[in-house]
Tab-separated table of C-alpha atoms in Angstrom:
chain	number	residue	atom	x	y	z
A	411	MET	CA	-105.193	-105.823	-121.519
A	412	ASN	CA	-107.298	-103.433	-124.060
A	413	ALA	CA	-110.697	-102.198	-123.414
A	414	ILE	CA	-112.009	-102.843	-127.009
A	415	GLU	CA	-110.707	-104.682	-129.930
A	416	VAL	CA	-112.096	-104.436	-133.230
A	417	LYS	CA	-111.058	-106.599	-136.290
A	418	ASN	CA	-112.397	-106.153	-140.013
A	419	LEU	CA	-115.861	-105.275	-138.672
A	420	THR	CA	-118.593	-104.541	-141.646
A	421	LYS	CA	-121.612	-104.148	-142.045
A	422	LYS	CA	-123.815	-103.549	-145.343
A	423	PHE	CA	-127.241	-102.415	-145.967
A	424	LYS	CA	-129.080	-101.226	-148.465
A	425	ASN	CA	-127.982	-97.857	-148.622
A	426	PHE	CA	-125.014	-97.384	-145.970
A	427	LYS	CA	-122.208	-99.860	-145.859
A	428	LEU	CA	-119.694	-99.638	-143.043
A	429	ASP	CA	-116.455	-101.016	-143.842
A	430	ASN	CA	-113.607	-102.993	-142.658
A	431	ILE	CA	-113.284	-100.749	-138.847
A	432	ASP	CA	-110.085	-101.798	-137.107
A	433	LEU	CA	-110.035	-99.978	-133.287
A	434	THR	CA	-108.220	-100.589	-130.031
A	435	LEU	CA	-108.787	-98.977	-126.946
A	436	PRO	CA	-105.915	-99.896	-124.639
A	437	SER	CA	-107.353	-100.407	-120.885
A	438	GLY	CA	-107.860	-96.918	-118.575
A	439	CYS	CA	-108.162	-94.930	-122.006
A	440	ILE	CA	-111.227	-92.456	-123.633
A	441	MET	CA	-111.528	-92.921	-127.221
A	442	GLY	CA	-113.944	-90.549	-128.723
A	443	LEU	CA	-115.455	-91.809	-131.906
A	444	ILE	CA	-115.777	-88.862	-133.998
A	445	GLY	CA	-117.845	-88.999	-137.089
A	446	GLU	CA	-120.434	-86.436	-139.208
A	447	ASN	CA	-124.717	-87.164	-138.200
A	448	GLY	CA	-124.805	-90.486	-141.002
A	449	ALA	CA	-121.226	-91.425	-140.768
A	450	GLY	CA	-121.886	-94.520	-139.065
A	451	LYS	CA	-120.634	-93.794	-135.084
A	452	SER	CA	-123.905	-95.883	-134.138
A	453	THR	CA	-123.937	-98.389	-136.242
A	454	THR	CA	-119.890	-98.720	-135.082
A	455	ILE	CA	-121.314	-98.965	-131.685
A	456	LYS	CA	-124.204	-101.323	-131.832
A	457	LEU	CA	-121.877	-103.568	-133.931
A	458	ILE	CA	-119.921	-103.876	-131.067
A	459	LEU	CA	-122.203	-104.114	-128.640
A	460	ASP	CA	-124.114	-107.145	-130.510
A	461	MET	CA	-127.241	-105.480	-131.011
A	462	LEU	CA	-126.549	-105.736	-134.570
A	463	ARG	CA	-125.038	-108.946	-136.713
A	464	ARG	CA	-122.353	-108.147	-138.433
A	465	ASP	CA	-121.526	-109.300	-142.329
A	466	ASN	CA	-117.326	-110.080	-140.586
A	467	SER	CA	-115.516	-109.054	-137.888
A	468	GLU	CA	-113.893	-110.308	-134.459
A	469	VAL	CA	-114.630	-107.884	-131.200
A	470	LYS	CA	-113.373	-108.504	-127.918
A	471	LEU	CA	-114.361	-106.126	-125.090
A	472	LEU	CA	-112.406	-106.000	-121.688
A	473	GLY	CA	-110.339	-109.601	-123.348
A	474	ARG	CA	-113.708	-111.241	-124.118
A	475	ASP	CA	-115.519	-111.902	-127.161
A	476	ALA	CA	-118.315	-109.748	-127.360
A	477	VAL	CA	-120.981	-112.349	-128.899
A	478	ARG	CA	-119.752	-116.047	-127.264
A	479	GLU	CA	-119.560	-114.397	-124.025
A	480	GLY	CA	-122.389	-111.456	-124.582
A	481	ARG	CA	-123.861	-111.584	-121.234
A	482	ALA	CA	-120.586	-111.816	-118.983
A	483	VAL	CA	-119.319	-109.334	-121.130
A	484	ARG	CA	-122.409	-106.974	-120.691
A	485	GLU	CA	-122.703	-107.064	-116.720
A	486	GLU	CA	-118.843	-105.295	-116.928
A	487	ILE	CA	-119.924	-102.875	-119.386
A	488	GLY	CA	-122.439	-99.664	-118.866
A	489	VAL	CA	-124.141	-97.484	-122.538
A	490	VAL	CA	-126.010	-94.979	-122.696
A	491	LEU	CA	-127.684	-94.115	-125.565
A	492	ASP	CA	-128.620	-90.744	-127.566
A	493	GLU	CA	-132.462	-91.516	-126.582
A	494	VAL	CA	-131.243	-93.240	-123.122
A	495	GLY	CA	-134.187	-95.497	-123.502
A	496	ILE	CA	-135.736	-95.759	-120.151
A	497	PRO	CA	-139.815	-96.075	-120.476
A	498	GLY	CA	-141.183	-92.902	-120.223
A	499	CYS	CA	-143.676	-93.820	-116.871
A	500	LEU	CA	-140.841	-95.096	-114.539
A	501	ASP	CA	-139.602	-92.491	-112.387
A	502	SER	CA	-135.894	-93.376	-110.853
A	503	ARG	CA	-136.494	-95.419	-107.774
A	504	LYS	CA	-138.719	-97.839	-110.116
A	505	VAL	CA	-135.544	-97.691	-113.269
A	506	GLY	CA	-133.237	-98.749	-109.533
A	507	LYS	CA	-135.454	-101.499	-109.022
A	508	ILE	CA	-135.639	-103.175	-112.458
A	509	MET	CA	-131.920	-102.394	-112.510
A	510	ALA	CA	-131.117	-104.489	-109.395
A	511	GLY	CA	-133.137	-107.028	-111.122
A	512	THR	CA	-130.432	-107.181	-114.054
A	513	PHE	CA	-126.919	-107.068	-113.345
A	514	LYS	CA	-125.227	-109.049	-110.379
A	515	ASN	CA	-123.111	-106.445	-109.129
A	516	TRP	CA	-125.899	-103.887	-108.740
A	517	ASP	CA	-125.105	-101.196	-106.285
A	518	ASP	CA	-127.982	-99.893	-104.770
A	519	GLY	CA	-125.844	-98.118	-102.318
A	520	ALA	CA	-123.682	-96.288	-105.651
A	521	TYR	CA	-127.310	-95.891	-107.448
A	522	SER	CA	-128.972	-93.679	-104.585
A	523	GLY	CA	-125.578	-91.690	-104.135
A	524	LEU	CA	-124.997	-90.569	-108.005
A	525	ILE	CA	-129.034	-90.070	-108.073
A	526	GLY	CA	-128.634	-87.377	-105.082
A	527	ARG	CA	-124.942	-86.090	-106.735
A	528	PHE	CA	-126.750	-85.850	-109.993
A	529	GLY	CA	-130.015	-84.113	-108.435
A	530	ILE	CA	-132.233	-86.330	-109.663
A	531	PRO	CA	-135.930	-86.371	-108.481
A	532	LYS	CA	-136.948	-89.711	-107.295
A	533	ASN	CA	-140.865	-89.498	-108.161
A	534	LYS	CA	-140.467	-88.030	-111.418
A	535	LYS	CA	-141.656	-89.427	-114.488
A	536	PHE	CA	-138.827	-90.153	-116.960
A	537	SER	CA	-141.070	-88.954	-119.622
A	538	ASP	CA	-141.019	-85.449	-117.533
A	539	LEU	CA	-137.813	-84.596	-117.010
A	540	SER	CA	-135.141	-82.992	-119.465
A	541	ARG	CA	-132.626	-83.883	-121.920
A	542	GLY	CA	-130.255	-83.063	-119.314
A	543	THR	CA	-131.583	-85.126	-116.357
A	544	LYS	CA	-132.379	-88.324	-118.708
A	545	MET	CA	-128.618	-87.970	-119.824
A	546	LYS	CA	-127.688	-88.317	-115.982
A	547	LEU	CA	-130.259	-91.185	-115.108
A	548	GLY	CA	-128.893	-93.056	-117.892
A	549	LEU	CA	-125.317	-92.575	-116.681
A	550	ALA	CA	-126.664	-93.385	-112.906
A	551	VAL	CA	-127.938	-96.636	-114.300
A	552	ALA	CA	-124.409	-97.038	-116.610
A	553	LEU	CA	-122.163	-96.673	-113.477
A	554	SER	CA	-123.962	-98.299	-110.436
A	555	HIS	CA	-123.218	-102.022	-111.498
A	556	HIS	CA	-119.244	-101.140	-111.082
A	557	PRO	CA	-118.504	-101.028	-114.602
A	558	LYS	CA	-115.210	-101.289	-116.278
A	559	LEU	CA	-115.774	-99.967	-119.438
A	560	LEU	CA	-118.761	-97.051	-120.543
A	561	ILE	CA	-120.022	-96.846	-124.033
A	562	LEU	CA	-121.611	-93.848	-124.539
A	563	ASP	CA	-123.665	-92.873	-128.396
A	564	GLU	CA	-124.277	-89.326	-128.718
A	565	ALA	CA	-124.403	-88.715	-124.878
A	566	THR	CA	-123.847	-84.823	-125.025
A	567	SER	CA	-125.927	-84.065	-128.406
A	568	GLY	CA	-128.594	-81.716	-127.498
A	569	LEU	CA	-127.393	-80.553	-124.020
A	570	ASP	CA	-126.543	-76.915	-122.552
A	571	PRO	CA	-122.922	-76.307	-122.382
A	572	VAL	CA	-123.335	-76.001	-118.618
A	573	VAL	CA	-124.578	-80.078	-118.410
A	574	ARG	CA	-122.251	-80.788	-120.898
A	575	ASP	CA	-119.105	-79.972	-119.330
A	576	GLU	CA	-120.669	-81.888	-115.647
A	577	LEU	CA	-121.025	-85.050	-117.880
A	578	ILE	CA	-117.243	-84.659	-118.857
A	579	GLU	CA	-116.494	-84.562	-115.422
A	580	MET	CA	-118.359	-87.165	-113.829
A	581	LEU	CA	-116.844	-89.150	-116.730
A	582	MET	CA	-112.787	-87.926	-116.247
A	583	ASP	CA	-113.657	-89.073	-112.864
A	584	PHE	CA	-114.531	-92.273	-114.125
A	585	THR	CA	-111.198	-93.065	-116.004
A	586	ARG	CA	-109.055	-92.135	-112.876
A	587	SER	CA	-108.983	-96.016	-112.020
A	588	GLU	CA	-106.721	-97.557	-114.421
A	589	ASP	CA	-108.863	-100.191	-115.050
A	590	HIS	CA	-112.192	-97.557	-116.697
A	591	SER	CA	-112.453	-97.432	-120.145
A	592	ILE	CA	-114.342	-94.646	-122.134
A	593	LEU	CA	-115.787	-95.215	-125.833
A	594	ILE	CA	-117.573	-92.008	-126.809
A	595	SER	CA	-119.214	-90.916	-129.757
A	596	SER	CA	-119.892	-87.760	-131.063
A	597	HIS	CA	-120.428	-85.083	-133.934
A	598	ILE	CA	-119.396	-82.295	-130.631
A	599	VAL	CA	-115.849	-82.365	-131.862
A	600	SER	CA	-114.376	-79.787	-128.780
A	601	ASP	CA	-115.964	-82.519	-125.718
A	602	LEU	CA	-114.484	-84.796	-127.252
A	603	GLU	CA	-110.579	-83.100	-127.186
A	604	LYS	CA	-111.158	-82.476	-123.968
A	605	LEU	CA	-111.462	-85.794	-122.732
A	606	CYS	CA	-110.462	-88.147	-124.939
A	607	ASP	CA	-106.545	-89.726	-125.153
A	608	TYR	CA	-107.879	-91.697	-128.993
A	609	VAL	CA	-109.481	-90.317	-131.320
A	610	ALA	CA	-110.918	-92.431	-134.454
A	611	PHE	CA	-112.200	-90.349	-137.259
A	612	LEU	CA	-114.852	-91.789	-139.206
A	613	HIS	CA	-116.544	-90.491	-142.659
A	614	ARG	CA	-119.020	-92.347	-144.901
A	615	GLY	CA	-118.734	-95.629	-143.167
A	616	ARG	CA	-114.950	-95.511	-143.194
A	617	LEU	CA	-112.663	-95.322	-140.769
A	618	MET	CA	-110.156	-92.397	-141.841
A	619	LEU	CA	-107.846	-92.935	-138.298
A	620	SER	CA	-107.748	-94.309	-134.959
A	621	GLU	CA	-104.914	-92.883	-133.089
A	622	GLU	CA	-103.610	-91.009	-129.958
A	623	LYS	CA	-104.866	-87.903	-129.525
A	624	ASP	CA	-101.458	-85.982	-128.566
A	625	GLU	CA	-99.297	-88.027	-131.225
A	626	LEU	CA	-101.681	-86.661	-133.440
A	627	LEU	CA	-101.860	-82.787	-132.827
A	628	SER	CA	-98.220	-83.578	-132.390
A	629	ARG	CA	-97.797	-83.921	-136.032
A	630	TYR	CA	-99.160	-80.966	-137.397
A	631	TRP	CA	-99.037	-77.247	-137.574
A	632	PHE	CA	-101.593	-74.892	-138.910
A	633	LEU	CA	-99.806	-72.560	-141.015
A	634	ARG	CA	-100.237	-69.546	-142.133
A	635	CYS	CA	-98.229	-67.778	-145.229
A	636	PRO	CA	-98.530	-65.977	-148.214
A	637	VAL	CA	-99.194	-68.374	-151.346
A	638	GLU	CA	-95.126	-68.780	-152.537
A	639	ASP	CA	-94.210	-69.849	-149.124
A	640	LEU	CA	-96.704	-72.850	-149.380
A	641	LYS	CA	-95.364	-74.065	-152.305
A	642	ALA	CA	-91.644	-74.642	-151.163
A	643	VAL	CA	-93.773	-77.066	-148.745
A	644	ASP	CA	-93.677	-80.303	-149.784
A	645	PRO	CA	-96.809	-81.088	-151.124
A	646	GLY	CA	-96.941	-84.784	-149.901
A	647	ALA	CA	-96.804	-82.868	-146.144
A	648	ILE	CA	-99.901	-81.087	-146.856
A	649	LEU	CA	-103.205	-82.615	-144.908
A	650	HIS	CA	-105.107	-79.817	-146.226
A	651	LYS	CA	-104.873	-76.035	-147.930
A	652	LYS	CA	-106.843	-73.022	-148.424
A	653	ILE	CA	-105.720	-70.429	-150.683
A	654	SER	CA	-107.675	-66.817	-151.265
A	655	GLY	CA	-106.982	-63.348	-151.825
A	656	TYR	CA	-104.959	-62.472	-148.473
A	657	GLY	CA	-102.543	-65.690	-148.019
A	658	ALA	CA	-102.691	-69.362	-147.455
A	659	GLU	CA	-103.813	-71.686	-144.750
A	660	ALA	CA	-102.626	-74.809	-144.122
A	661	ILE	CA	-102.458	-77.769	-141.915
A	662	VAL	CA	-99.208	-79.269	-142.716
A	663	ARG	CA	-96.795	-81.991	-141.023
A	664	ARG	CA	-94.382	-80.147	-138.269
A	665	ASP	CA	-91.268	-81.327	-140.037
A	666	SER	CA	-91.956	-79.941	-143.179
A	667	VAL	CA	-92.780	-76.287	-142.122
A	668	PRO	CA	-90.407	-73.493	-143.052
A	669	ARG	CA	-88.449	-71.825	-140.490
A	670	GLY	CA	-89.773	-68.780	-139.062
A	671	ALA	CA	-93.487	-69.554	-140.545
A	672	ASP	CA	-96.276	-68.412	-138.899
A	673	VAL	CA	-97.765	-71.020	-137.196
A	674	SER	CA	-99.789	-72.325	-134.731
A	675	PRO	CA	-101.282	-75.624	-132.687
A	676	VAL	CA	-103.711	-77.699	-134.959
A	677	SER	CA	-107.531	-78.298	-133.095
A	678	ILE	CA	-109.444	-81.951	-133.577
A	679	GLU	CA	-111.720	-79.921	-134.615
A	680	ASP	CA	-109.489	-78.561	-137.731
A	681	LEU	CA	-107.821	-81.758	-138.131
A	682	PHE	CA	-111.777	-83.432	-138.663
A	683	ILE	CA	-112.897	-80.622	-140.727
A	684	TYR	CA	-110.062	-80.730	-143.047
A	685	MET	CA	-109.122	-84.912	-143.373
A	686	VAL	CA	-113.318	-85.119	-144.551
A	687	LYS	CA	-113.705	-82.012	-146.545
A	688	GLU	CA	-110.348	-83.864	-148.374
A	689	ALA	CA	-112.451	-87.246	-148.477
A	690	GLY	CA	-115.028	-85.503	-150.187
B	319	MET	CA	-134.860	-111.680	-115.667
B	320	ARG	CA	-136.843	-110.660	-112.514
B	321	GLY	CA	-136.027	-107.118	-113.780
B	322	LEU	CA	-137.874	-107.117	-117.357
B	323	ILE	CA	-141.211	-108.941	-115.584
B	324	LEU	CA	-140.737	-105.963	-112.614
B	325	LYS	CA	-139.906	-103.154	-115.596
B	326	ASP	CA	-143.420	-105.118	-117.914
B	327	SER	CA	-145.088	-105.404	-114.658
B	328	TYR	CA	-144.552	-101.950	-114.117
B	329	MET	CA	-145.765	-101.089	-117.207
B	330	VAL	CA	-148.775	-102.317	-117.388
B	331	MET	CA	-150.151	-101.086	-113.841
B	332	ARG	CA	-149.370	-97.537	-115.975
B	333	TYR	CA	-150.708	-97.945	-119.093
B	334	PHE	CA	-153.524	-100.611	-118.793
B	335	LYS	CA	-155.563	-98.427	-115.512
B	336	ILE	CA	-158.564	-98.035	-117.724
B	337	GLN	CA	-158.598	-101.683	-119.660
B	338	ILE	CA	-158.283	-103.315	-116.306
B	339	ALA	CA	-160.804	-101.657	-114.758
B	340	VAL	CA	-163.129	-102.110	-117.832
B	341	SER	CA	-162.359	-105.598	-117.332
B	342	LEU	CA	-163.194	-105.876	-113.656
B	343	MET	CA	-166.361	-104.503	-114.638
B	344	PHE	CA	-167.000	-107.122	-117.611
B	345	VAL	CA	-165.847	-109.968	-114.623
B	346	VAL	CA	-168.608	-108.404	-112.566
B	347	MET	CA	-171.073	-108.660	-115.132
B	348	THR	CA	-170.426	-111.898	-115.745
B	349	ALA	CA	-171.337	-112.603	-112.879
B	350	VAL	CA	-174.786	-110.805	-112.980
B	351	THR	CA	-175.249	-112.177	-116.846
B	352	PRO	CA	-173.510	-115.527	-116.986
B	353	TRP	CA	-175.161	-116.368	-120.350
B	354	ASN	CA	-173.438	-113.121	-122.011
B	355	LEU	CA	-170.406	-114.431	-123.702
B	356	TYR	CA	-169.615	-110.663	-124.849
B	357	CYS	CA	-169.193	-110.208	-121.139
B	358	LEU	CA	-167.035	-113.279	-120.532
B	359	PHE	CA	-165.102	-112.661	-124.075
B	360	PHE	CA	-163.745	-109.159	-123.458
B	361	PRO	CA	-161.540	-109.493	-120.842
B	362	PHE	CA	-159.671	-112.237	-122.545
B	363	PHE	CA	-159.358	-110.447	-125.422
B	364	MET	CA	-157.886	-107.109	-123.371
B	365	ALA	CA	-155.502	-109.701	-121.745
B	366	SER	CA	-154.079	-110.973	-124.849
B	367	LEU	CA	-153.505	-108.181	-126.390
B	368	ILE	CA	-151.302	-106.912	-123.255
B	369	PRO	CA	-147.590	-108.206	-124.643
B	370	ALA	CA	-148.199	-106.491	-128.338
B	371	THR	CA	-149.201	-103.261	-126.360
B	372	LEU	CA	-146.005	-103.900	-124.177
B	373	LEU	CA	-143.971	-104.401	-127.659
B	374	SER	CA	-145.361	-101.010	-129.091
B	375	TYR	CA	-144.278	-99.141	-125.881
B	376	ASP	CA	-141.398	-100.539	-125.463
B	377	GLU	CA	-139.878	-99.820	-129.474
B	378	ARG	CA	-141.585	-96.284	-129.294
B	379	SER	CA	-139.371	-95.273	-125.815
B	380	ARG	CA	-136.207	-97.170	-127.507
B	381	TRP	CA	-136.155	-99.673	-124.196
B	382	ASP	CA	-135.756	-102.399	-127.074
B	383	GLU	CA	-132.399	-101.313	-128.125
B	384	TYR	CA	-131.374	-100.301	-124.360
B	385	SER	CA	-132.280	-103.402	-123.028
B	386	ARG	CA	-129.689	-105.246	-125.657
B	387	THR	CA	-127.218	-103.396	-123.973
B	388	MET	CA	-127.887	-105.449	-120.491
B	389	PRO	CA	-126.969	-109.264	-119.932
B	390	TYR	CA	-130.378	-110.348	-121.008
B	391	SER	CA	-130.091	-113.211	-123.602
B	392	PRO	CA	-132.314	-112.886	-127.200
B	393	ALA	CA	-134.696	-115.886	-125.590
B	394	GLN	CA	-135.079	-114.174	-122.421
B	395	LEU	CA	-136.267	-110.683	-123.758
B	396	VAL	CA	-138.654	-112.548	-126.118
B	397	SER	CA	-140.135	-115.035	-123.416
B	398	VAL	CA	-140.830	-111.831	-120.901
B	399	LYS	CA	-143.828	-111.086	-122.773
B	400	TYR	CA	-145.092	-114.823	-123.309
B	401	ILE	CA	-144.899	-114.829	-119.336
B	402	MET	CA	-146.761	-111.037	-118.969
B	403	GLY	CA	-149.335	-112.870	-121.518
B	404	ILE	CA	-149.635	-115.586	-119.867
B	405	ILE	CA	-150.173	-114.209	-116.557
B	406	SER	CA	-152.598	-111.928	-117.389
B	407	ILE	CA	-155.055	-114.401	-119.283
B	408	ALA	CA	-154.629	-116.834	-116.557
B	409	VAL	CA	-155.679	-113.663	-114.070
B	410	VAL	CA	-158.880	-113.449	-116.084
B	411	PHE	CA	-159.352	-117.327	-116.342
B	412	VAL	CA	-159.445	-117.075	-112.811
B	413	ALA	CA	-161.501	-114.292	-112.082
B	414	MET	CA	-163.811	-115.774	-114.645
B	415	VAL	CA	-164.274	-118.837	-112.756
B	416	VAL	CA	-164.660	-117.130	-109.559
B	417	ALA	CA	-167.539	-115.081	-110.957
B	418	VAL	CA	-168.916	-118.499	-112.814
B	419	LEU	CA	-169.480	-119.805	-109.558
B	420	VAL	CA	-170.763	-116.324	-108.045
B	421	SER	CA	-173.076	-116.720	-110.379
B	422	LEU	CA	-174.096	-120.286	-109.422
B	423	ALA	CA	-174.295	-119.602	-105.648
B	424	ALA	CA	-176.576	-116.612	-106.654
B	425	GLY	CA	-178.856	-118.990	-108.359
B	426	TRP	CA	-178.262	-117.002	-112.181
B	427	ALA	CA	-176.288	-119.739	-113.867
B	428	GLU	CA	-177.293	-123.075	-113.873
B	429	SER	CA	-174.386	-125.990	-114.286
B	430	ILE	CA	-170.975	-124.853	-114.454
B	431	GLY	CA	-169.907	-127.712	-116.893
B	432	GLU	CA	-171.422	-125.308	-119.836
B	433	TYR	CA	-169.598	-122.000	-118.415
B	434	ILE	CA	-165.749	-124.017	-118.137
B	435	VAL	CA	-166.431	-124.800	-121.366
B	436	GLN	CA	-166.858	-122.192	-122.680
B	437	LEU	CA	-164.072	-120.301	-120.420
B	438	CYS	CA	-161.741	-123.568	-121.792
B	439	PHE	CA	-163.138	-121.807	-125.792
B	440	LEU	CA	-162.382	-118.252	-125.021
B	441	LEU	CA	-158.909	-119.379	-123.189
B	442	PHE	CA	-157.465	-121.161	-126.634
B	443	VAL	CA	-159.485	-118.365	-128.974
B	444	CYS	CA	-157.098	-116.520	-126.446
B	445	SER	CA	-154.032	-118.106	-126.853
B	446	ILE	CA	-153.996	-118.334	-130.713
B	447	PHE	CA	-154.547	-114.799	-130.590
B	448	MET	CA	-151.747	-113.529	-128.439
B	449	SER	CA	-149.345	-116.247	-130.064
B	450	VAL	CA	-150.127	-114.727	-133.465
B	451	ASN	CA	-149.859	-111.205	-132.196
B	452	ILE	CA	-146.608	-111.654	-130.700
B	453	THR	CA	-144.984	-113.813	-133.130
B	454	VAL	CA	-146.212	-111.301	-136.126
B	455	MET	CA	-144.757	-108.300	-134.366
B	456	PHE	CA	-141.841	-109.716	-133.698
B	457	TRP	CA	-141.474	-110.505	-137.385
B	458	LEU	CA	-142.551	-107.889	-139.187
B	459	GLY	CA	-142.460	-104.389	-136.503
B	460	VAL	CA	-144.671	-103.603	-134.287
B	461	GLU	CA	-146.825	-101.287	-136.606
B	462	LYS	CA	-147.099	-103.720	-139.624
B	463	GLY	CA	-147.400	-106.457	-137.007
B	464	ARG	CA	-150.811	-104.130	-135.418
B	465	ILE	CA	-151.698	-103.853	-139.202
B	466	PHE	CA	-151.729	-107.711	-139.446
B	467	TYR	CA	-153.393	-108.758	-136.236
B	468	VAL	CA	-156.590	-106.947	-137.038
B	469	ALA	CA	-156.844	-108.726	-139.560
B	470	VAL	CA	-156.313	-111.920	-138.450
B	471	VAL	CA	-158.811	-110.646	-136.200
B	472	ALA	CA	-161.500	-109.202	-138.742
B	473	ALA	CA	-160.992	-112.674	-141.116
B	474	PHE	CA	-161.887	-115.010	-137.290
B	475	GLY	CA	-164.559	-112.269	-136.755
B	476	SER	CA	-165.883	-113.020	-139.885
B	477	VAL	CA	-166.031	-116.415	-139.955
B	478	MET	CA	-167.574	-116.625	-136.873
B	479	GLY	CA	-170.208	-113.956	-138.585
B	480	VAL	CA	-171.094	-116.390	-141.334
B	481	LEU	CA	-170.988	-119.797	-139.435
B	482	SER	CA	-173.644	-117.810	-137.184
B	483	VAL	CA	-175.963	-115.798	-139.418
B	484	GLY	CA	-175.611	-117.379	-142.841
B	485	ASN	CA	-177.012	-121.298	-141.541
B	486	GLN	CA	-177.992	-120.611	-137.797
B	487	GLY	CA	-176.629	-124.042	-137.228
B	488	ALA	CA	-173.219	-124.282	-137.547
B	489	LEU	CA	-171.162	-122.093	-134.800
B	490	PRO	CA	-173.320	-124.189	-132.261
B	491	LYS	CA	-172.194	-127.580	-134.305
B	492	PHE	CA	-168.639	-125.708	-135.012
B	493	LEU	CA	-168.270	-125.239	-130.840
B	494	GLY	CA	-169.566	-128.418	-130.601
B	495	MET	CA	-167.572	-129.567	-132.402
B	496	LEU	CA	-164.598	-128.340	-130.379
B	497	SER	CA	-166.264	-129.104	-127.282
B	498	GLY	CA	-166.361	-132.635	-128.611
B	499	LEU	CA	-162.289	-132.396	-128.592
B	500	ARG	CA	-162.888	-132.657	-125.052
B	501	THR	CA	-162.213	-129.388	-123.098
B	502	ALA	CA	-158.715	-130.381	-122.239
B	503	GLY	CA	-157.509	-131.235	-125.532
B	504	LEU	CA	-158.567	-127.779	-126.413
B	505	VAL	CA	-156.157	-126.210	-124.400
B	506	LEU	CA	-154.041	-128.539	-124.306
B	507	ILE	CA	-153.863	-127.144	-128.546
B	508	GLY	CA	-153.935	-124.088	-127.292
B	509	PHE	CA	-151.021	-124.232	-124.597
B	510	LEU	CA	-149.159	-125.784	-127.751
B	511	VAL	CA	-149.608	-123.196	-130.361
B	512	ILE	CA	-147.695	-120.815	-127.484
B	513	ALA	CA	-145.117	-122.855	-126.988
B	514	LEU	CA	-144.701	-122.958	-131.343
B	515	SER	CA	-145.171	-119.401	-131.596
B	516	TRP	CA	-142.808	-119.081	-128.643
B	517	LEU	CA	-139.775	-120.670	-129.994
B	518	LEU	CA	-140.963	-119.268	-133.276
B	519	ALA	CA	-140.653	-115.285	-131.578
B	520	ILE	CA	-136.978	-116.004	-130.153
B	521	LYS	CA	-136.061	-117.432	-133.883
B	522	LEU	CA	-137.089	-114.352	-135.325
B	523	TYR	CA	-136.222	-112.214	-133.350
B	524	ARG	CA	-132.465	-113.346	-133.082
B	525	ARG	CA	-132.984	-112.964	-136.865
B	526	LYS	CA	-134.250	-109.177	-136.829
B	527	ARG	CA	-131.102	-108.142	-135.465
B	528	THR	CA	-129.624	-108.197	-138.851
């Protein structure tokens, strides 16, 4: 079963259009939604969650229609938004009571365990917590009703590297179970590179690619060579090139690289940056 | 739904401490000076503002977005504000009735009938205020909605002012006309306005998602 199936996701605003997005996230996998600021990541997530009305599309979450069966589906989804959304006057204890009255599967024991594990103060107001602790509280809420799908919108942005690493570890723990999946958006590509099985690149409201990370990385090399040597490479195999006085640098398809060339593995960040630059 | 009501109750206890204390003071003052209409009006007015203020806090903390990721229907997300408003107004009404009864027992007030009419009139006015306020906020958003609401209250105050200052007999006549509707009728109209605005607000909320 697929955790997320999105077909022709479209939404038109005055100055922005999210255009025909197709995404598929198999169950048990993690997908990173990568895009620059304003690319449409949050809009995509809001549309998937039916927080915004779509112009056109079909969205299935955990095999069920996200609109018709929205309430039942949301029982099985944990969401962390970039600002979390918990009112500033509430402490973690009150948040737990509110969520116990919200989710049918709420597990007080699991929540208390996560609050302890994450080191979240029980009596401190949400507005007095650091951004990292706010995110951890958001994640504790998202995990305490035993969701099968986690959706995180820019959950790692603005966090220091140590907290980001902790969050990533928690997410990895979550996907140890085979039927647990994650959709996470970020513009910090390095975080997603560590975590994801699938990547989707969004640029100016359009989906540039959506595929398995390892397959994508195995298809390209980062090539450094004299300018003359680059001319021997099939132009159709060059994803991006940069020519300077020191020679040429290019991202090329692996099967087109000349023997003995100076190549190195390409990163998701390189691929994303170069694809965005090519797209203009 | 239980979670939403609990959350709004926590917010009321946290953010409305001063308003609750001041309203309580006015309830006590009503018992002592039952002829003072302002003391009667103020707690009702504060209670009718609670739902809109809660909406504004929700928007500020982004709870309005977060709650849409939870297993709540649009009708539930709207209804909780009406429920909080109705509970607040009902609490004030009961407190005021108790205050008037205390006043009667102490001999400060003469007959309960007159006060019941006034309380029902205030119930009617606050129902209209609250309904307009919530509906407009779900329609225009919190900021624009607040401006619209102030304009409505100002217009209401001006009409009342003109009726009472311009022509000495107009306001009592108007109140007399309303009491002629029978007190129960007035309260029923108030409830009907709340019900209609409730349905409209749910519709507007669904449309706002665009």
